[in-house]
């Protein structure tokens, strides 16, 4: 599944900035290479995760809610039918 690239880019950038801030300035040349490697590593890690977009998640929550309500309604209907059969 594809995730929101804008949100992913923001998250990756934040992580890379934190890593970059931890690298001393006297290692500036190495710092640029490390930033690129860190970005690639973090992006690769996110791609291996089975993530869904917020929209997909919200749709699944809605479908689950509808399904739960349907089950509840059917359970109620079964109870009513059982009562009707037992009264006869």
PDB file of C-alpha atoms in Angstrom:
ATOM      1  CA  UNK A   1       0.000   0.000   0.000  1.00  0.00           C
ATOM      2  CA  UNK A   2       1.130   3.503  -0.680  1.00  0.00           C
ATOM      3  CA  UNK A   3       1.448   6.004   2.106  1.00  0.00           C
ATOM      4  CA  UNK A   4       1.109   9.769   2.023  1.00  0.00           C
ATOM      5  CA  UNK A   5       4.441  10.898   0.563  1.00  0.00           C
ATOM      6  CA  UNK A   6       4.092  14.440   1.902  1.00  0.00           C
ATOM      7  CA  UNK A   7       3.706  13.186   5.456  1.00  0.00           C
ATOM      8  CA  UNK A   8       6.494  10.652   4.940  1.00  0.00           C
ATOM      9  CA  UNK A   9       8.846  13.299   3.538  1.00  0.00           C
ATOM     10  CA  UNK A  10       8.187  15.520   6.554  1.00  0.00           C
ATOM     11  CA  UNK A  11       8.815  12.661   8.989  1.00  0.00           C
ATOM     12  CA  UNK A  12      11.964  11.537   7.173  1.00  0.00           C
ATOM     13  CA  UNK A  13      13.250  15.123   7.079  1.00  0.00           C
ATOM     14  CA  UNK A  14      12.680  15.511  10.812  1.00  0.00           C
ATOM     15  CA  UNK A  15      14.556  12.286  11.554  1.00  0.00           C
ATOM     16  CA  UNK A  16      17.435  13.226   9.240  1.00  0.00           C
ATOM     17  CA  UNK A  17      17.657  16.703  10.828  1.00  0.00           C
ATOM     18  CA  UNK A  18      17.931  15.143  14.281  1.00  0.00           C
ATOM     19  CA  UNK A  19      20.664  12.793  13.095  1.00  0.00           C
ATOM     20  CA  UNK A  20      22.427  15.668  11.328  1.00  0.00           C
ATOM     21  CA  UNK A  21      22.285  17.867  14.421  1.00  0.00           C
ATOM     22  CA  UNK A  22      24.111  15.170  16.365  1.00  0.00           C
ATOM     23  CA  UNK A  23      27.062  15.197  13.941  1.00  0.00           C
ATOM     24  CA  UNK A  24      29.861  17.655  14.833  1.00  0.00           C
ATOM     25  CA  UNK A  25      30.427  20.537  12.394  1.00  0.00           C
ATOM     26  CA  UNK A  26      34.101  19.638  11.893  1.00  0.00           C
ATOM     27  CA  UNK A  27      32.894  16.551  10.031  1.00  0.00           C
ATOM     28  CA  UNK A  28      30.937  18.679   7.525  1.00  0.00           C
ATOM     29  CA  UNK A  29      31.953  16.690   4.424  1.00  0.00           C
ATOM     30  CA  UNK A  30      31.122  13.435   6.087  1.00  0.00           C
ATOM     31  CA  UNK A  31      27.968  15.044   7.458  1.00  0.00           C
ATOM     32  CA  UNK A  32      26.501  15.570   3.965  1.00  0.00           C
ATOM     33  CA  UNK A  33      27.142  11.950   3.026  1.00  0.00           C
ATOM     34  CA  UNK A  34      25.722  10.752   6.319  1.00  0.00           C
ATOM     35  CA  UNK A  35      22.566  12.821   5.767  1.00  0.00           C
ATOM     36  CA  UNK A  36      22.029  11.173   2.367  1.00  0.00           C
ATOM     37  CA  UNK A  37      22.651   7.709   3.812  1.00  0.00           C
ATOM     38  CA  UNK A  38      20.406   8.414   6.786  1.00  0.00           C
ATOM     39  CA  UNK A  39      17.613   9.594   4.488  1.00  0.00           C
ATOM     40  CA  UNK A  40      17.922   6.491   2.297  1.00  0.00           C
ATOM     41  CA  UNK A  41      17.991   4.218   5.339  1.00  0.00           C
ATOM     42  CA  UNK A  42      14.965   5.826   6.976  1.00  0.00           C
ATOM     43  CA  UNK A  43      12.970   5.883   3.722  1.00  0.00           C
ATOM     44  CA  UNK A  44      13.831   2.219   3.135  1.00  0.00           C
ATOM     45  CA  UNK A  45      12.682   1.320   6.634  1.00  0.00           C
ATOM     46  CA  UNK A  46       9.356   3.077   6.122  1.00  0.00           C
ATOM     47  CA  UNK A  47       8.840   1.364   2.765  1.00  0.00           C
ATOM     48  CA  UNK A  48       9.315  -2.067   4.353  1.00  0.00           C
ATOM     49  CA  UNK A  49       6.600  -1.333   6.890  1.00  0.00           C
ATOM     50  CA  UNK A  50       3.048  -2.256   5.979  1.00  0.00           C
ATOM     51  CA  UNK A  51       1.605   1.237   6.393  1.00  0.00           C
ATOM     52  CA  UNK A  52      -1.708   2.651   5.240  1.00  0.00           C
ATOM     53  CA  UNK A  53      -2.776   6.200   4.607  1.00  0.00           C
ATOM     54  CA  UNK A  54      -4.947   8.020   7.117  1.00  0.00           C
ATOM     55  CA  UNK A  55      -7.762   7.956   4.552  1.00  0.00           C
ATOM     56  CA  UNK A  56      -7.519   4.168   4.189  1.00  0.00           C
ATOM     57  CA  UNK A  57      -7.457   3.781   7.971  1.00  0.00           C
ATOM     58  CA  UNK A  58     -10.523   6.009   8.394  1.00  0.00           C
ATOM     59  CA  UNK A  59     -12.399   4.008   5.749  1.00  0.00           C
ATOM     60  CA  UNK A  60     -11.602   0.755   7.570  1.00  0.00           C
ATOM     61  CA  UNK A  61     -12.750   2.257  10.877  1.00  0.00           C
ATOM     62  CA  UNK A  62     -16.034   3.302   9.237  1.00  0.00           C
ATOM     63  CA  UNK A  63     -16.536  -0.153   7.689  1.00  0.00           C
ATOM     64  CA  UNK A  64     -15.809  -1.839  11.017  1.00  0.00           C
ATOM     65  CA  UNK A  65     -18.303   0.398  12.774  1.00  0.00           C
ATOM     66  CA  UNK A  66     -20.990  -0.388  10.186  1.00  0.00           C
ATOM     67  CA  UNK A  67     -20.234  -4.108  10.454  1.00  0.00           C
ATOM     68  CA  UNK A  68     -20.456  -4.012  14.244  1.00  0.00           C
ATOM     69  CA  UNK A  69     -23.819  -2.250  14.043  1.00  0.00           C
ATOM     70  CA  UNK A  70     -25.053  -4.789  11.483  1.00  0.00           C
ATOM     71  CA  UNK A  71     -24.018  -7.690  13.760  1.00  0.00           C
ATOM     72  CA  UNK A  72     -25.778  -6.035  16.691  1.00  0.00           C
ATOM     73  CA  UNK A  73     -28.949  -5.568  14.613  1.00  0.00           C
ATOM     74  CA  UNK A  74     -28.855  -9.182  13.426  1.00  0.00           C
ATOM     75  CA  UNK A  75     -28.326 -10.475  16.969  1.00  0.00           C
ATOM     76  CA  UNK A  76     -31.365  -8.491  18.068  1.00  0.00           C
ATOM     77  CA  UNK A  77     -33.407  -9.883  15.175  1.00  0.00           C
ATOM     78  CA  UNK A  78     -32.348 -13.454  16.030  1.00  0.00           C
ATOM     79  CA  UNK A  79     -33.399 -12.917  19.642  1.00  0.00           C
ATOM     80  CA  UNK A  80     -36.799 -11.650  18.509  1.00  0.00           C
ATOM     81  CA  UNK A  81     -37.284 -14.624  16.178  1.00  0.00           C
ATOM     82  CA  UNK A  82     -36.236 -17.079  18.913  1.00  0.00           C
ATOM     83  CA  UNK A  83     -38.760 -15.525  21.290  1.00  0.00           C
ATOM     84  CA  UNK A  84     -41.476 -15.772  18.650  1.00  0.00           C
ATOM     85  CA  UNK A  85     -40.688 -19.461  18.015  1.00  0.00           C
ATOM     86  CA  UNK A  86     -40.598 -20.277  21.740  1.00  0.00           C
ATOM     87  CA  UNK A  87     -44.012 -18.662  22.307  1.00  0.00           C
ATOM     88  CA  UNK A  88     -45.691 -21.001  19.825  1.00  0.00           C
TER      89      UNK A  88
END
